[in-house]
Short mmCIF file of N, CA and C in Angstrom, two decimals:
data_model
loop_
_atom_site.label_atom_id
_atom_site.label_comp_id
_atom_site.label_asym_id
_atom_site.label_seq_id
_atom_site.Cartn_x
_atom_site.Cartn_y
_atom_site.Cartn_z
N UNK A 240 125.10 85.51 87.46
CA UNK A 240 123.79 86.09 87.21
C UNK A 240 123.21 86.57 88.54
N UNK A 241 122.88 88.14 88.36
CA UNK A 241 121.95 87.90 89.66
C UNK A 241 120.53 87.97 89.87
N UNK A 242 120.00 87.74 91.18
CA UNK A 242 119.16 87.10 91.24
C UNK A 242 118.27 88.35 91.50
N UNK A 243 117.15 89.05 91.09
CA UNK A 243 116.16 89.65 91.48
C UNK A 243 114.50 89.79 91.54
N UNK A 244 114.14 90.21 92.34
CA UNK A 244 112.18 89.97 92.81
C UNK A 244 111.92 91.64 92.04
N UNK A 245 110.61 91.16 91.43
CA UNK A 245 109.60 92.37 91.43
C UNK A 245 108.16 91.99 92.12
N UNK A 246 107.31 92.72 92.53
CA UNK A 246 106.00 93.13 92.82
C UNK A 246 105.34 93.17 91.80
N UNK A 247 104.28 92.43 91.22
CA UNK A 247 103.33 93.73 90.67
C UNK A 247 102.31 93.46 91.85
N UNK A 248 102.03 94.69 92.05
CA UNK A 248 100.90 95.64 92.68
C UNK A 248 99.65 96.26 91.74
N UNK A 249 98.31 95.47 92.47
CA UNK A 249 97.47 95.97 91.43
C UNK A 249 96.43 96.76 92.22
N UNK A 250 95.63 97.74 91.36
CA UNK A 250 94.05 98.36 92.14
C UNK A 250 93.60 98.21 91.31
N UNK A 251 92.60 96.91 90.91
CA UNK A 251 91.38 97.40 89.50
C UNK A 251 91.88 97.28 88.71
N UNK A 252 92.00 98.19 87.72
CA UNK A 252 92.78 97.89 86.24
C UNK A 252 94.40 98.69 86.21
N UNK A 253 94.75 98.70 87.13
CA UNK A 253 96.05 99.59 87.26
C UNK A 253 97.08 98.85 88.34
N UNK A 254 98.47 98.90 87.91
CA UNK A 254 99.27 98.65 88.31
C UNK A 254 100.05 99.41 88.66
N UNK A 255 100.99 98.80 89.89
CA UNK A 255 101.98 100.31 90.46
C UNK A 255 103.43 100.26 89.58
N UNK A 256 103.76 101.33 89.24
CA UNK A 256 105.32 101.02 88.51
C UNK A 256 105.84 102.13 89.00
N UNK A 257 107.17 101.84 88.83
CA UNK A 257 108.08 102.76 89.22
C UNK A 257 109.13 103.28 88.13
N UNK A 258 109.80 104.59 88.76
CA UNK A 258 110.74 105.68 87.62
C UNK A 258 112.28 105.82 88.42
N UNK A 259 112.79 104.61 88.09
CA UNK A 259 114.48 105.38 88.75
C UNK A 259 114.73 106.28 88.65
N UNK A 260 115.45 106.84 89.63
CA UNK A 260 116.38 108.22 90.11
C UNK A 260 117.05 108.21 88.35
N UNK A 261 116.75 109.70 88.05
CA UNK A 261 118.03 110.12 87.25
C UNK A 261 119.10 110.32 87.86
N UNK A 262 119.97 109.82 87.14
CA UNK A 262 121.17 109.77 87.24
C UNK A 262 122.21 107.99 87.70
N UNK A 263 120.89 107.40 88.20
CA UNK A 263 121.08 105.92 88.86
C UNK A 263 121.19 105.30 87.61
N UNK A 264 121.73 103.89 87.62
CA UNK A 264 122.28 103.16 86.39
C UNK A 264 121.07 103.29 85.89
N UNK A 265 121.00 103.38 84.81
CA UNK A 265 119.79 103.14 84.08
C UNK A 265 118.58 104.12 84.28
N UNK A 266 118.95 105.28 84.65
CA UNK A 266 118.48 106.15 85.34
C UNK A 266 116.83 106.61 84.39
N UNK A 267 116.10 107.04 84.94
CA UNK A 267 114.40 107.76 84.45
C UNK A 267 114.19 106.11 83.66
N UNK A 268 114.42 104.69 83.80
CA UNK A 268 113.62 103.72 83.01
C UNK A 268 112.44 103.69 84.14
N UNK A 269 111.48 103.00 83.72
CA UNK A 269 110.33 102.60 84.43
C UNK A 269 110.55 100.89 84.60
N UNK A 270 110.46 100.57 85.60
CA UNK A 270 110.40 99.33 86.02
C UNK A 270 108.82 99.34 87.66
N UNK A 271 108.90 98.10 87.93
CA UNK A 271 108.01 97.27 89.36
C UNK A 271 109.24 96.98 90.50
N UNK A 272 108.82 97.87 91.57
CA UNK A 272 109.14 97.37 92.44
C UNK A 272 109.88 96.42 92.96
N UNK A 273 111.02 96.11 93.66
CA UNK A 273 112.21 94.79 93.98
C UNK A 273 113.37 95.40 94.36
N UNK A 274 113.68 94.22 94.04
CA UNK A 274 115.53 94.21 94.25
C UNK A 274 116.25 93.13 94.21
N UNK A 275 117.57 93.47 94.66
CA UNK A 275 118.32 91.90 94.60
C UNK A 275 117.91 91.26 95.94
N UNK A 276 118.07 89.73 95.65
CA UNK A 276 118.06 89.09 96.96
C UNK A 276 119.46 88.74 97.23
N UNK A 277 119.47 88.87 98.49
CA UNK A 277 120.63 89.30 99.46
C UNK A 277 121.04 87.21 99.69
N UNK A 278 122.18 87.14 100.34
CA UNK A 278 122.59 86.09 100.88
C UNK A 278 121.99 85.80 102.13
N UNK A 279 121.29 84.39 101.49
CA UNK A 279 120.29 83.41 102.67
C UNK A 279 118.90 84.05 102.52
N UNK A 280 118.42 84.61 102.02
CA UNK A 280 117.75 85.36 101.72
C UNK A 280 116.38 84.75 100.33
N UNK A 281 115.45 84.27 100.95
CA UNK A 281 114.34 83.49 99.93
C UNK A 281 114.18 84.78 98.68
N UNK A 282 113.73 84.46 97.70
CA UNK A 282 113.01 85.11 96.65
C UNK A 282 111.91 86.32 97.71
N UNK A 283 111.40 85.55 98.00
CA UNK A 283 109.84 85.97 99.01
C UNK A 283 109.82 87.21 99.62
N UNK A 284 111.28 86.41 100.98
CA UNK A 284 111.83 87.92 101.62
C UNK A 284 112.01 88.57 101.30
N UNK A 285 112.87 88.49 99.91
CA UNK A 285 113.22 89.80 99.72
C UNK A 285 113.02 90.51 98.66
N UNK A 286 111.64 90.41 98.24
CA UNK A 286 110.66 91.03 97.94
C UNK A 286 109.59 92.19 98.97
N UNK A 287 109.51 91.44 99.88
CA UNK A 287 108.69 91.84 101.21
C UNK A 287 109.90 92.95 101.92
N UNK A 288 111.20 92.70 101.71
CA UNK A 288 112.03 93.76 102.77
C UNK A 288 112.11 95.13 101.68
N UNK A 289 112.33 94.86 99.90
CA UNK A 289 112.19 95.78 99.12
C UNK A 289 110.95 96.47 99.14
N UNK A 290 110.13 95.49 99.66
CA UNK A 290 108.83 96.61 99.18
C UNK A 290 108.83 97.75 100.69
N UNK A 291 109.13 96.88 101.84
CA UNK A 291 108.93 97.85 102.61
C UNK A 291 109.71 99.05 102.93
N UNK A 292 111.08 98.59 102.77
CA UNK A 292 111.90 99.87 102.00
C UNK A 292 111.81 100.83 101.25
N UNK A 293 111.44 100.52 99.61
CA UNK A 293 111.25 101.54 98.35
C UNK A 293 109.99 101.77 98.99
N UNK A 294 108.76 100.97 99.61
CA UNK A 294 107.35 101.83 99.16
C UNK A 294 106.93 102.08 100.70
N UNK A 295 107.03 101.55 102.04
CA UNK A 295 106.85 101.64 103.02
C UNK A 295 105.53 100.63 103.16
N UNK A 296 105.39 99.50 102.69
CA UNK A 296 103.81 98.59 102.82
C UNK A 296 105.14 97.60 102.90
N UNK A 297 103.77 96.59 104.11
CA UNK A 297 104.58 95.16 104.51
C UNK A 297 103.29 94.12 103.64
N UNK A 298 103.93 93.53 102.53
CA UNK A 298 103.31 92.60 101.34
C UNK A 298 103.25 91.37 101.80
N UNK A 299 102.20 91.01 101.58
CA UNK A 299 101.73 89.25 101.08
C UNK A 299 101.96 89.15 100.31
N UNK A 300 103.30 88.37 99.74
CA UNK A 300 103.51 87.78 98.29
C UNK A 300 103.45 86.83 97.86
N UNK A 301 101.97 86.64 96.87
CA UNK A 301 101.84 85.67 96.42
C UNK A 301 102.75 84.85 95.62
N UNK A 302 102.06 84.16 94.43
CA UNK A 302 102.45 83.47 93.36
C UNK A 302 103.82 83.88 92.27
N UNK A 303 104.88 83.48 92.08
CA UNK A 303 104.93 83.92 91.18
C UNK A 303 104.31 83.97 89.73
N UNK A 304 104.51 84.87 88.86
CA UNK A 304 103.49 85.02 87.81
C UNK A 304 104.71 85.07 86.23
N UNK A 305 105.82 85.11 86.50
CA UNK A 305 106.78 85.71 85.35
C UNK A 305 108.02 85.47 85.83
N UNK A 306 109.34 84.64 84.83
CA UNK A 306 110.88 85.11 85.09
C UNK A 306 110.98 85.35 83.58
N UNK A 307 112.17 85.86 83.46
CA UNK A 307 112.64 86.04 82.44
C UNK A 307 114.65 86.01 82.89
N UNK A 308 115.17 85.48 82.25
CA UNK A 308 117.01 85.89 82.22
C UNK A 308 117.09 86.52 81.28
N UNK A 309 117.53 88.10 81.62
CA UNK A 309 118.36 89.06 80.54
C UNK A 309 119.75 89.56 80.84
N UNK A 310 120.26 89.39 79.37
CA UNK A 310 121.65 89.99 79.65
C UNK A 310 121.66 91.45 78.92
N UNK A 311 122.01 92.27 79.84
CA UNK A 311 122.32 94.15 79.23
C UNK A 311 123.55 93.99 78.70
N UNK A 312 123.34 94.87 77.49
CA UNK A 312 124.68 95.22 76.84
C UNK A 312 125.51 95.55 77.51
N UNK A 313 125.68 96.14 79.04
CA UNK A 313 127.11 96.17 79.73
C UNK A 313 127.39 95.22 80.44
N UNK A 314 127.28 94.30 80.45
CA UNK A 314 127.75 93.06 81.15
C UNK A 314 126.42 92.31 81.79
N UNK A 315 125.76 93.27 82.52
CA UNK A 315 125.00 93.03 83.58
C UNK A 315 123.91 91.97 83.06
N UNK A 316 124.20 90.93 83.81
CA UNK A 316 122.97 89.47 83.69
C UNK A 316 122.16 89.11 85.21
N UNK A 317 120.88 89.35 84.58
CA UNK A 317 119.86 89.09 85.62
C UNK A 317 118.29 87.87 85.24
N UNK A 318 118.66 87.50 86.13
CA UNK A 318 117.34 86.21 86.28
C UNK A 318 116.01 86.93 87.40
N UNK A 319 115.46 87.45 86.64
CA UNK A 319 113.92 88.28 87.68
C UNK A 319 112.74 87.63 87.59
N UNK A 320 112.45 87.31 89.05
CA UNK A 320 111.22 86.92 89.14
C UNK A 320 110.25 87.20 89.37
N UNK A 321 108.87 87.66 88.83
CA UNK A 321 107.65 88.59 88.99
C UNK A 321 107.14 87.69 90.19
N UNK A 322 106.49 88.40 91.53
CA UNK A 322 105.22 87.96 92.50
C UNK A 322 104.54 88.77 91.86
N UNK A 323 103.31 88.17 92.30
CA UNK A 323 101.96 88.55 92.46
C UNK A 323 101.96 89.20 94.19
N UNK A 324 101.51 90.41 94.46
CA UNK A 324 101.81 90.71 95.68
C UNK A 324 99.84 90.43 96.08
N UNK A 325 99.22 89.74 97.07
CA UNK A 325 98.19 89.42 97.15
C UNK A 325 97.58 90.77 97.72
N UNK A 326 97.99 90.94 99.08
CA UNK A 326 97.67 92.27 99.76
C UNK A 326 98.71 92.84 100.48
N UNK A 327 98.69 94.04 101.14
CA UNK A 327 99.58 94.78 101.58
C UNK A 327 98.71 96.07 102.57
N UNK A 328 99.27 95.71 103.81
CA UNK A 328 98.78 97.12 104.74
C UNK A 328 100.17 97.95 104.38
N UNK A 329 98.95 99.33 104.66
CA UNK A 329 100.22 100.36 104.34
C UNK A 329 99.50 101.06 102.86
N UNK A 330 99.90 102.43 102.63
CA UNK A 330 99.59 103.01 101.44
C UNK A 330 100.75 103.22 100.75
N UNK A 331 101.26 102.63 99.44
CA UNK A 331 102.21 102.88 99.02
C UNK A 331 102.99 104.19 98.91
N UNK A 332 104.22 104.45 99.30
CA UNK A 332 104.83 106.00 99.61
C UNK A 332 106.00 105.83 98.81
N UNK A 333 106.44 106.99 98.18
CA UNK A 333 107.75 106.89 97.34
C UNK A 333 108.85 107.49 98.01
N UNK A 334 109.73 106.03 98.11
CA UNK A 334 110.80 106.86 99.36
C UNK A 334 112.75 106.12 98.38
N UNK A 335 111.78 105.83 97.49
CA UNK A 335 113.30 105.76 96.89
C UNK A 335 113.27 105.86 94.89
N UNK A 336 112.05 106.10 94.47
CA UNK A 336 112.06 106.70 92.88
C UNK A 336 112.28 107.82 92.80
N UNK A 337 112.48 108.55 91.05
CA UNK A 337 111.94 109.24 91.06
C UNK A 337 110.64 109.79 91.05
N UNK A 338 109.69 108.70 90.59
CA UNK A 338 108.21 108.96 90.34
C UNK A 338 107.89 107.54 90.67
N UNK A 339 106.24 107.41 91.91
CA UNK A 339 105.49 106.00 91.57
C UNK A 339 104.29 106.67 90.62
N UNK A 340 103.78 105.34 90.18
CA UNK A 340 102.41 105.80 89.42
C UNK A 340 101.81 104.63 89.31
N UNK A 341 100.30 104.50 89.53
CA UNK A 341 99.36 103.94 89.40
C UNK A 341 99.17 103.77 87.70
N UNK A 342 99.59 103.05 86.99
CA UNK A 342 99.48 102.84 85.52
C UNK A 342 98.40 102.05 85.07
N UNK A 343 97.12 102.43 84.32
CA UNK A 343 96.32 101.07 83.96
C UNK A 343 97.01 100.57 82.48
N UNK A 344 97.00 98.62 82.39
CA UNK A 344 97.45 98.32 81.83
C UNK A 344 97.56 98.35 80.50
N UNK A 345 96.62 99.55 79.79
CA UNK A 345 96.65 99.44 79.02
C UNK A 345 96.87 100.53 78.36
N UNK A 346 97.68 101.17 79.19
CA UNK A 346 98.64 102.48 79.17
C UNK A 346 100.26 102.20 78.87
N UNK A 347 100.96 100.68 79.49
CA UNK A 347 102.24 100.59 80.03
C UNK A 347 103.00 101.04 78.71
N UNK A 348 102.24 100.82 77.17
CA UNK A 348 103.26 101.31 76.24
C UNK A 348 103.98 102.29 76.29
N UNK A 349 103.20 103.30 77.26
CA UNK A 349 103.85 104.88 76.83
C UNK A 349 104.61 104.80 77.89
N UNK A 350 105.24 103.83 78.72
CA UNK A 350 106.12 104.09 79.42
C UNK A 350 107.59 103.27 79.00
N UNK A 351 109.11 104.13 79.24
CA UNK A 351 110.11 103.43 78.82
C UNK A 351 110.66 102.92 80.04
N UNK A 352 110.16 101.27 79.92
CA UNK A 352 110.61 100.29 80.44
C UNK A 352 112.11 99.88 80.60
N UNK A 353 112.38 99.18 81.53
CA UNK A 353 113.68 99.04 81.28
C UNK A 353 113.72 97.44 80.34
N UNK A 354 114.86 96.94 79.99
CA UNK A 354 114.56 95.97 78.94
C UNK A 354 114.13 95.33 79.33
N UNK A 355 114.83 94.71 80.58
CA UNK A 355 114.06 93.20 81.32
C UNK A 355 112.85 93.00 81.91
N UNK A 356 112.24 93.91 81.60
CA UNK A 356 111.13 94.08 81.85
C UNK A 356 109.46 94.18 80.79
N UNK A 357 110.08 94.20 79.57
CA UNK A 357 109.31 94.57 78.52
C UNK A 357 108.78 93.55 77.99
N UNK A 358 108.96 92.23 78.13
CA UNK A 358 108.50 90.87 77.68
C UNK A 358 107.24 90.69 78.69
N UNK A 359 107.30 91.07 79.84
CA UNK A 359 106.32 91.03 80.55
C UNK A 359 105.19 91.95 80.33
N UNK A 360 105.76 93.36 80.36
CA UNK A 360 105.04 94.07 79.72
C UNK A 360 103.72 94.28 78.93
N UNK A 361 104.26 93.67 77.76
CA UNK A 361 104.07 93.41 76.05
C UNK A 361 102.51 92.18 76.40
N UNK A 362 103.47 91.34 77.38
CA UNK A 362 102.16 90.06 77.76
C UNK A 362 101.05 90.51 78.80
N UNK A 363 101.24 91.47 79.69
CA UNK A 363 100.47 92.11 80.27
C UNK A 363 99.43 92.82 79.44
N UNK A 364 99.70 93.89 78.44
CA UNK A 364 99.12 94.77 77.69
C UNK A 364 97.91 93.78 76.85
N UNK A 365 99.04 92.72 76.37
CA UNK A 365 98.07 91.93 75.06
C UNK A 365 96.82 90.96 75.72
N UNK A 366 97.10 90.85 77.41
CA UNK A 366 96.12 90.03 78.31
C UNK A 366 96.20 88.66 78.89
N UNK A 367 97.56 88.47 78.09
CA UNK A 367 98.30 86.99 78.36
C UNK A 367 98.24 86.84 79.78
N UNK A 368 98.99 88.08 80.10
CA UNK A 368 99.34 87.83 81.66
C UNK A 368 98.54 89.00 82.40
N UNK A 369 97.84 88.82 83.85
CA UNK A 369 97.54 89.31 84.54
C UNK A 369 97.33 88.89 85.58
N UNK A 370 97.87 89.72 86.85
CA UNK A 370 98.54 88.82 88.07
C UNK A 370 96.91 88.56 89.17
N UNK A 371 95.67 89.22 88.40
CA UNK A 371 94.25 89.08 89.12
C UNK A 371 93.99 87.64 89.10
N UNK A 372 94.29 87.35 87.94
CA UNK A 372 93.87 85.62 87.33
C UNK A 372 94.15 84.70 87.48
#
């Protein structure tokens, strides 16, 4: 299984999400910010080295707020863990999507999520979860 971090990033009532590269596995889904964590490598870090990579901001990452383990119909099994990112200098810049976007949450339906991601989603939208609280 591997192991991966997301961000959520909030302003107000909006969250940052992101649009993979077409053509990349799973290409145009919408997912948050991350990646895998690397060997020796905390949850934390490497959250903080993804964000400054994909978005160019160096993050305070809080709490986590969400995991979920999903397995994709092609093999692929992942255990993801949502931070709460507290603050972040730096203005978020898109240097590795196809699209960022400022989403308020009560928009995320109209976006196609990738799967492992949609349980969170779903709890975000309905108010269960919100990483302010």
């Amino acid at each position: 299984m591997t192991l991966v971090t997301a961000g959520i990033l909030t302003e107000e009532d909006r969250v940052l999400i992101c649009q993979r590269r077409a053509g990349a596995r799973f290409g145009l889904k919408w997912e948050f910010p991350g990646g895998k964590v690397e060997g020796g490598e905390s949850p934390e870090a490497c959250l903080r080295r993804e964000l400054a990579e994909e978005l160019g901001i160096e993050a305070e990452v809080g709490p986590e707020v969400y995991r979920i383990d999903h397995h994709y119909s092609d093999g692929l099994a992942v255990r993801l863990l949502f931070f709460r990112v507290q603050s972040y200098t730096g203005a978020p810049v898109n240097r590795a999507f196809e699209r960022i976007e400022w989403a308020r949450v009560t928009d995320l339906s109209r976006y196609d999520f990738l799967e492992a991601d949609r349980e969170l989603v779903g709890r975000m939208i309905q108010g269960e979860i919100w990483p302010n609280t």
